[in-house]
Short mmCIF file of C-alpha atoms in Angstrom, two decimals:
data_model
loop_
_atom_site.label_atom_id
_atom_site.label_comp_id
_atom_site.label_asym_id
_atom_site.label_seq_id
_atom_site.Cartn_x
_atom_site.Cartn_y
_atom_site.Cartn_z
CA MET A 72 0.00 0.00 0.00
CA GLY A 73 1.47 3.34 -1.01
CA GLY A 74 0.53 6.94 -1.63
CA ARG A 75 -2.11 9.05 0.08
CA THR A 76 -4.24 7.29 2.69
CA THR A 77 -7.32 9.53 2.46
CA SER A 78 -9.58 6.82 1.02
CA VAL A 79 -8.47 3.87 3.16
CA LEU A 80 -7.38 5.28 6.52
CA HIS A 81 -10.50 5.06 8.63
CA MET A 82 -11.73 2.87 11.44
CA LYS A 83 -14.15 0.00 10.81
CA GLY A 84 -17.62 1.53 10.87
CA GLY A 85 -20.98 0.27 12.04
CA ASN A 86 -21.91 -1.00 15.47
CA ASP A 87 -21.31 -4.75 15.28
CA GLU A 88 -18.92 -6.76 17.45
CA SER A 89 -15.94 -6.13 15.16
CA SER A 90 -16.52 -2.39 14.75
CA TYR A 91 -14.35 0.35 16.16
CA ALA A 92 -17.36 1.48 18.19
CA LYS A 93 -17.23 -1.80 20.14
CA ASN A 94 -13.42 -2.08 20.35
CA SER A 95 -12.08 1.27 21.49
CA SER A 96 -11.75 0.75 25.24
CA ILE A 97 -8.13 1.88 25.48
CA GLN A 98 -9.00 5.06 23.59
CA GLU A 99 -11.82 5.71 26.05
CA LYS A 100 -9.53 5.15 29.03
CA VAL A 101 -7.04 7.67 27.67
CA ILE A 102 -9.82 10.23 27.13
CA VAL A 103 -11.03 9.80 30.72
CA MET A 104 -7.51 10.02 32.15
CA THR A 105 -6.74 13.25 30.28
CA LYS A 106 -9.94 15.08 31.28
CA PRO A 107 -8.20 17.34 33.88
CA ILE A 108 -5.85 18.65 31.19
CA ARG A 109 -8.77 19.60 28.95
CA THR A 110 -10.60 21.22 31.85
CA ARG A 111 -7.59 23.41 32.66
CA ALA A 112 -7.30 24.33 28.98
CA ILE A 113 -10.96 25.42 28.87
CA ASP A 114 -10.54 27.54 32.01
CA ASP A 115 -7.54 29.20 30.40
CA LEU A 116 -9.50 29.72 27.20
CA PHE A 117 -12.16 31.75 28.99
CA SER A 118 -9.57 33.98 30.63
CA ASN A 119 -8.39 34.89 27.11
CA ASN A 120 -11.78 35.09 25.37
CA PRO A 121 -14.34 36.12 28.03
CA SER A 122 -16.58 38.12 25.70
CA SER A 123 -17.04 35.66 22.84
CA ARG A 124 -20.74 35.03 22.25
CA THR A 125 -20.06 31.86 20.26
CA ILE A 126 -17.44 29.28 21.23
CA CYS A 127 -16.24 27.08 18.36
CA ILE A 128 -14.54 23.77 19.15
CA ALA A 129 -13.29 21.07 16.80
CA ASP A 130 -12.53 17.39 17.39
CA LEU A 131 -10.10 16.30 14.70
CA GLY A 132 -10.09 12.59 13.89
CA CYS A 133 -13.37 12.04 15.74
CA SER A 134 -13.90 8.51 14.34
CA SER A 135 -17.24 6.83 15.10
CA GLY A 136 -18.94 5.16 18.02
CA PRO A 137 -19.36 6.32 21.65
CA THR A 138 -15.84 7.74 21.99
CA SER A 139 -16.50 10.10 19.07
CA LEU A 140 -18.83 12.18 21.26
CA LEU A 141 -17.24 11.52 24.65
CA VAL A 142 -14.83 14.45 24.44
CA THR A 143 -17.13 16.98 22.77
CA SER A 144 -19.92 16.27 25.28
CA GLU A 145 -17.46 16.74 28.12
CA LEU A 146 -16.14 19.98 26.59
CA VAL A 147 -19.64 21.38 26.14
CA GLU A 148 -20.47 20.63 29.78
CA THR A 149 -17.16 22.11 30.97
CA ILE A 150 -17.76 25.29 28.98
CA SER A 151 -21.24 25.60 30.47
CA ARG A 152 -20.00 25.14 34.06
CA THR A 153 -17.12 27.57 33.55
CA ARG A 154 -19.43 30.17 32.06
CA ARG A 155 -21.79 29.93 35.05
CA ARG A 156 -18.92 30.04 37.54
CA LEU A 157 -17.54 33.20 35.96
CA ALA A 158 -21.04 34.73 35.68
CA LEU A 159 -20.60 35.22 31.93
CA GLU A 160 -23.44 35.79 29.49
CA SER A 161 -25.00 32.79 27.80
CA GLN A 162 -22.99 31.48 24.89
CA GLU A 163 -23.78 29.30 21.93
CA ILE A 164 -21.40 26.48 21.07
CA GLN A 165 -20.44 25.31 17.60
CA VAL A 166 -18.95 21.81 17.52
CA PHE A 167 -17.11 20.51 14.45
CA LEU A 168 -16.56 16.76 14.14
CA ASN A 169 -13.80 16.06 11.64
CA ASP A 170 -12.48 12.88 10.09
CA LEU A 171 -11.55 11.55 6.66
CA PRO A 172 -14.42 11.14 4.15
CA GLY A 173 -14.48 7.35 4.63
CA ASN A 174 -15.40 7.73 8.32
CA ASP A 175 -18.77 6.39 9.46
CA PHE A 176 -20.36 9.78 10.16
CA ASN A 177 -23.85 8.23 10.04
CA THR A 178 -23.19 6.33 13.27
CA VAL A 179 -21.96 9.57 14.89
CA PHE A 180 -25.05 11.49 13.83
CA ARG A 181 -27.36 8.74 15.10
CA LEU A 182 -25.64 8.93 18.48
CA LEU A 183 -26.26 12.68 18.52
CA GLN A 184 -30.00 12.06 18.40
CA GLU A 185 -29.73 10.09 21.64
CA LYS A 186 -28.06 12.94 23.50
CA ASP A 187 -29.93 15.31 25.79
CA ASN A 188 -28.26 18.70 26.16
CA HIS A 189 -31.06 20.47 28.01
CA ASP A 190 -28.66 21.73 30.69
CA VAL A 191 -26.14 23.33 28.33
CA PRO A 192 -26.25 26.35 26.00
CA ARG A 193 -27.46 25.98 22.45
CA CYS A 194 -25.05 23.61 20.78
CA TYR A 195 -24.75 23.04 17.05
CA TYR A 196 -22.94 19.97 15.69
CA ASN A 197 -21.40 19.81 12.24
CA GLY A 198 -19.58 17.07 10.34
CA VAL A 199 -16.39 18.19 8.56
CA PRO A 200 -14.91 15.54 6.23
CA GLY A 201 -11.30 16.07 5.22
CA SER A 202 -7.68 15.60 6.27
CA PHE A 203 -6.48 17.65 9.22
CA TYR A 204 -3.15 17.89 7.44
CA ASN A 205 -4.93 20.47 5.25
CA ARG A 206 -6.83 23.65 6.09
CA LEU A 207 -10.34 22.86 7.33
CA PHE A 208 -11.71 26.09 8.87
CA PRO A 209 -11.71 29.86 8.24
CA ILE A 210 -9.00 32.10 9.65
CA GLU A 211 -9.22 32.57 13.46
CA SER A 212 -12.58 30.82 13.67
CA LEU A 213 -11.82 28.17 16.33
CA HIS A 214 -11.40 28.63 20.07
CA PHE A 215 -10.42 25.08 20.98
CA VAL A 216 -9.10 22.04 19.09
CA HIS A 217 -8.96 18.49 20.37
CA SER A 218 -7.47 15.39 18.76
CA SER A 219 -7.07 11.96 20.32
CA TYR A 220 -5.59 8.81 18.79
CA SER A 221 -5.20 10.36 15.35
CA LEU A 222 -1.93 12.21 14.89
CA HIS A 223 0.21 9.07 14.88
CA TRP A 224 -1.48 8.23 11.56
CA LEU A 225 0.44 9.73 8.67
CA SER A 226 -1.01 11.52 5.65
CA GLN A 227 0.58 8.89 3.43
CA VAL A 228 2.86 5.89 3.41
CA PRO A 229 6.37 7.37 3.37
CA GLU A 230 8.30 7.24 0.13
CA GLY A 231 11.45 5.14 -0.11
CA LEU A 232 10.30 1.95 1.67
CA GLU A 233 11.38 -0.44 -1.07
CA ASN A 234 13.78 -2.16 1.35
CA ASN A 235 11.15 -2.65 4.06
CA LYS A 236 10.12 -6.01 2.65
CA GLU A 237 9.22 -7.98 5.79
CA SER A 238 8.31 -5.51 8.50
CA ILE A 239 5.12 -3.68 7.26
CA TYR A 240 6.18 -0.93 9.68
CA LEU A 241 9.23 0.12 11.67
CA SER A 242 11.22 -2.33 13.72
CA SER A 243 14.70 -2.51 15.17
CA LYS A 244 15.68 -4.60 12.13
CA CYS A 245 14.61 -2.01 9.55
CA PRO A 246 17.28 -0.34 7.41
CA SER A 247 18.22 3.17 8.48
CA SER A 248 16.70 4.54 5.25
CA VAL A 249 13.28 3.18 6.27
CA LYS A 250 13.52 4.73 9.73
CA GLU A 251 14.51 8.05 8.20
CA ALA A 252 11.61 7.92 5.74
CA TYR A 253 9.06 7.44 8.54
CA HIS A 254 10.77 10.09 10.66
CA LYS A 255 10.69 12.61 7.79
CA GLN A 256 7.04 11.92 6.93
CA PHE A 257 5.90 12.47 10.52
CA HIS A 258 7.89 15.68 10.84
CA ASN A 259 6.38 17.03 7.61
CA ASP A 260 2.86 16.03 8.61
CA PHE A 261 2.94 17.29 12.19
CA SER A 262 4.50 20.58 11.10
CA MET A 263 1.69 21.08 8.57
CA PHE A 264 -0.89 20.23 11.22
CA LEU A 265 0.52 22.92 13.51
CA LYS A 266 0.78 25.43 10.69
CA HIS A 267 -2.89 25.07 9.69
CA ARG A 268 -4.20 25.11 13.25
CA ALA A 269 -2.18 28.26 13.93
CA VAL A 270 -4.17 29.95 11.16
CA GLU A 271 -7.55 28.60 12.26
CA LEU A 272 -7.33 29.23 16.03
CA VAL A 273 -8.02 32.62 17.58
CA PRO A 274 -5.10 34.18 19.52
CA GLY A 275 -5.09 32.57 22.96
CA GLY A 276 -7.04 29.57 21.65
CA GLY A 277 -6.23 26.16 23.08
CA MET A 278 -5.40 22.74 21.72
CA VAL A 279 -5.11 19.37 23.52
CA LEU A 280 -3.63 16.49 21.54
CA THR A 281 -3.12 12.84 22.43
CA MET A 282 -1.22 10.39 20.28
CA GLN A 283 0.61 7.11 20.64
CA GLY A 284 4.33 7.64 21.07
CA ARG A 285 7.41 6.18 22.65
CA THR A 286 9.86 7.20 25.35
CA SER A 287 12.90 5.44 23.91
CA THR A 288 14.91 7.14 21.20
CA GLU A 289 15.45 3.70 19.67
CA ILE A 290 12.87 2.28 17.28
CA GLY A 291 11.39 -1.08 18.20
CA ASN A 292 11.28 -1.01 22.01
CA ASP A 293 7.55 -0.51 22.58
CA GLY A 294 4.21 -2.29 22.40
CA CYS A 295 3.02 -0.47 19.29
CA VAL A 296 5.94 -1.76 17.23
CA THR A 297 5.52 -5.24 18.73
CA ASN A 298 1.89 -5.22 17.57
CA TYR A 299 2.86 -4.65 13.96
CA GLU A 300 5.80 -7.05 14.16
CA LEU A 301 3.43 -9.82 15.23
CA LEU A 302 1.00 -8.98 12.43
CA ALA A 303 3.90 -9.07 9.96
CA GLU A 304 4.86 -12.52 11.29
CA ALA A 305 1.30 -13.76 10.78
CA ILE A 306 1.28 -12.49 7.19
CA SER A 307 4.75 -13.96 6.58
CA ASP A 308 3.55 -17.37 7.77
CA MET A 309 0.70 -17.19 5.27
CA VAL A 310 3.18 -16.28 2.52
CA SER A 311 5.28 -19.35 3.41
CA GLU A 312 2.18 -21.54 3.16
CA GLY A 313 1.13 -20.05 -0.18
CA HIS A 314 -2.00 -18.21 1.02
CA ILE A 315 -0.57 -14.76 0.20
CA GLN A 316 1.79 -13.68 -2.56
CA GLU A 317 5.22 -12.59 -1.33
CA GLN A 318 4.93 -9.28 -3.21
CA GLU A 319 1.75 -8.46 -1.30
CA LEU A 320 3.70 -8.57 1.96
CA HIS A 321 6.70 -6.68 0.56
CA SER A 322 4.55 -3.83 -0.76
CA PHE A 323 2.41 -3.33 2.36
CA ASN A 324 3.43 -0.67 4.91
CA ILE A 325 1.46 0.90 7.75
CA PRO A 326 1.25 4.73 7.60
CA TYR A 327 1.89 5.16 11.32
CA TYR A 328 4.62 6.76 13.43
CA ASN A 329 4.93 6.97 17.21
CA PRO A 330 7.17 9.96 18.08
CA THR A 331 9.10 10.79 21.24
CA PRO A 332 8.13 13.75 23.46
CA ASN A 333 11.35 15.49 22.42
CA GLU A 334 10.47 15.20 18.72
CA ILE A 335 7.08 16.77 19.35
CA SER A 336 8.45 19.55 21.54
CA THR A 337 11.10 20.42 18.95
CA LEU A 338 8.56 20.61 16.12
CA ILE A 339 6.23 22.82 18.17
CA GLN A 340 9.05 25.21 18.98
CA GLU A 341 10.24 25.28 15.37
CA GLU A 342 6.75 26.13 14.07
CA GLY A 343 6.63 28.94 16.62
CA SER A 344 2.91 29.71 16.99
CA PHE A 345 2.18 27.87 20.24
CA ILE A 346 3.14 27.87 23.90
CA ILE A 347 3.47 24.41 25.45
CA ASP A 348 1.39 24.31 28.63
CA HIS A 349 1.70 20.58 29.20
CA LEU A 350 3.58 17.71 27.54
CA GLU A 351 4.03 14.31 29.16
CA PRO A 352 3.98 10.58 28.36
CA LEU A 353 1.17 8.42 29.75
CA GLU A 354 1.90 4.71 30.14
CA LEU A 355 -0.65 1.93 29.68
CA ASP A 356 -0.23 -1.67 28.53
CA TRP A 357 -1.94 -4.32 26.44
CA THR A 358 -4.29 -5.36 29.26
CA ASP A 359 -6.04 -2.01 28.77
CA TYR A 360 -7.43 -3.31 25.46
CA ASN A 361 -9.63 -5.66 27.50
CA VAL A 362 -13.09 -4.10 27.22
CA TYR A 363 -14.61 -6.38 29.88
CA GLU A 364 -11.72 -6.08 32.35
CA THR A 365 -11.76 -9.83 32.97
CA PRO A 366 -8.76 -11.49 34.63
CA LEU A 367 -5.67 -11.82 32.44
CA ASP A 368 -5.84 -15.12 30.53
CA LYS A 369 -5.58 -16.41 26.98
CA ASN A 370 -8.56 -14.29 25.93
CA ASP A 371 -6.56 -11.09 26.30
CA GLY A 372 -4.88 -11.80 23.00
CA PHE A 373 -8.40 -11.68 21.60
CA PHE A 374 -9.03 -8.13 22.88
CA VAL A 375 -5.79 -6.75 21.48
CA MET A 376 -6.50 -8.41 18.14
CA LYS A 377 -10.08 -7.07 18.03
CA SER A 378 -8.95 -3.53 18.77
CA MET A 379 -6.25 -3.64 16.12
CA ARG A 380 -8.57 -5.21 13.55
CA SER A 381 -11.19 -2.49 14.05
CA ALA A 382 -8.51 0.12 13.37
CA ILE A 383 -6.64 -1.32 10.39
CA GLU A 384 -9.02 -3.68 8.60
CA PRO A 385 -9.97 -1.08 5.94
CA MET A 386 -6.28 -0.73 5.04
CA LEU A 387 -5.84 -4.50 4.84
CA LEU A 388 -8.97 -4.85 2.68
CA HIS A 389 -7.48 -2.33 0.27
CA HIS A 390 -4.36 -4.48 -0.14
CA PHE A 391 -5.24 -8.13 0.57
CA ASP A 392 -8.06 -10.45 -0.42
CA GLU A 393 -10.97 -10.25 2.02
CA GLY A 394 -11.21 -14.03 2.19
CA ILE A 395 -7.90 -14.40 4.03
CA LEU A 396 -8.49 -11.82 6.79
CA ASP A 397 -10.15 -14.12 9.32
CA ASP A 398 -7.25 -16.57 9.05
CA MET A 399 -4.73 -13.71 9.26
CA PHE A 400 -6.24 -12.31 12.45
CA SER A 401 -6.64 -15.76 14.02
CA ARG A 402 -2.91 -16.32 13.56
CA TYR A 403 -2.24 -12.81 14.80
CA GLN A 404 -4.28 -13.44 17.96
CA ASN A 405 -2.26 -16.55 18.75
CA LYS A 406 0.98 -14.64 18.40
CA ILE A 407 -0.33 -11.89 20.70
CA ALA A 408 -1.35 -14.45 23.32
CA ASN A 409 2.09 -16.10 23.17
CA CYS A 410 3.76 -12.72 23.52
CA MET A 411 1.62 -11.76 26.52
CA ALA A 412 2.35 -15.07 28.21
CA LYS A 413 5.98 -13.95 28.39
CA GLU A 414 5.64 -10.20 28.87
CA ILE A 415 2.91 -7.55 28.78
CA PRO A 416 4.06 -4.88 26.31
CA GLY A 417 3.52 -1.26 27.26
CA VAL A 418 1.77 1.41 25.20
CA THR A 419 2.97 5.00 25.51
CA HIS A 420 0.66 7.93 24.87
CA ILE A 421 1.85 11.53 24.67
CA ILE A 422 -0.43 14.26 25.98
CA ILE A 423 0.13 17.82 24.74
CA SER A 424 -1.70 20.99 25.77
CA LEU A 425 -0.93 24.06 23.67
CA LYS A 426 -2.03 27.68 23.58
CA LYS A 427 -1.79 29.84 20.50
CA LYS A 428 0.43 32.84 21.17
CA THR A 429 -1.07 36.30 21.36
CA MET A 430 0.85 39.41 20.36
CA GLU A 431 1.54 40.01 24.06
CA SER A 432 2.83 36.49 24.73
CA SER A 433 5.02 36.58 21.62
CA ALA A 434 6.55 39.87 22.73
CA SER A 435 7.13 38.51 26.24
CA ILE A 436 8.93 35.44 24.89
CA GLN A 437 11.10 37.60 22.63
CA ASP A 438 12.01 39.84 25.58
CA HIS A 439 13.39 36.82 27.39
#
């Protein structure tokens, strides 16, 4: 798989047992754990924009299912409480839900009908299809931007991966040229993301971002890489047995990159439009994929597999024959279970809270 990922990079839609809506427990846990950071960002937002009659917030990479509205509902309630606490005039709230055009927006809109916002200001929801690596909104039209579990996905498979024939992603065994290609693609993408949001946010506007990352400077020492290594092994086994053509494996690469906190901090400072209020890694592990929180046993390989399948099946369907996917993921589950029997891999998330500089803050920074 190569080139732009706009048409294939989306979670598995619907509401059945294999959908993203039913297999996003770790994403939900991260959202709950990072709520205090968003609350502080909203409080800070009101100190910078107390007179705005309409507050515009955007969730970029909203996906579908219950987690797609978890953050925006929380933000709307936080804005309402903060407004009452500060005795501010009633405000209307405009919420923009963004994802790529292939996202299951219908499921999101159906969930909206089930919501009851009688205790909050007038709130207007809008779907915005498109890549957040491009401009999405008018100049200085947003007050707050949120993105969770999206920015580790690249705008395209990096160029120059011809030598990455067995890995489907990065690993410690990859040639240095492959590592550099992924590194370069993420830096280009994240820099463009920052550049466009700097145009769209009002001065003093806030942004809270969560993405998968890593704490080690070395590639290959984290649970995210292990996940893709095990999937590559499952596909390789099927190649050896003649179920998949070798070229299909050699030409398939995942458009994903998990950066270090230092990489992110450097890119933010280089772009220059934002102040970093908060940046830290958050550590979970593969047991957090378990949606039922049952005791750790052989079934935990099942939960990791289900979560991964709901996220990447559309990409696999674009590249491999649909008839082999059940076998592929059955093999993958067994490899996960064997891995977890020896060690529970960790999953690092990086939480970033940013504030767009005002003229005053820019002058203050320059003075120092």
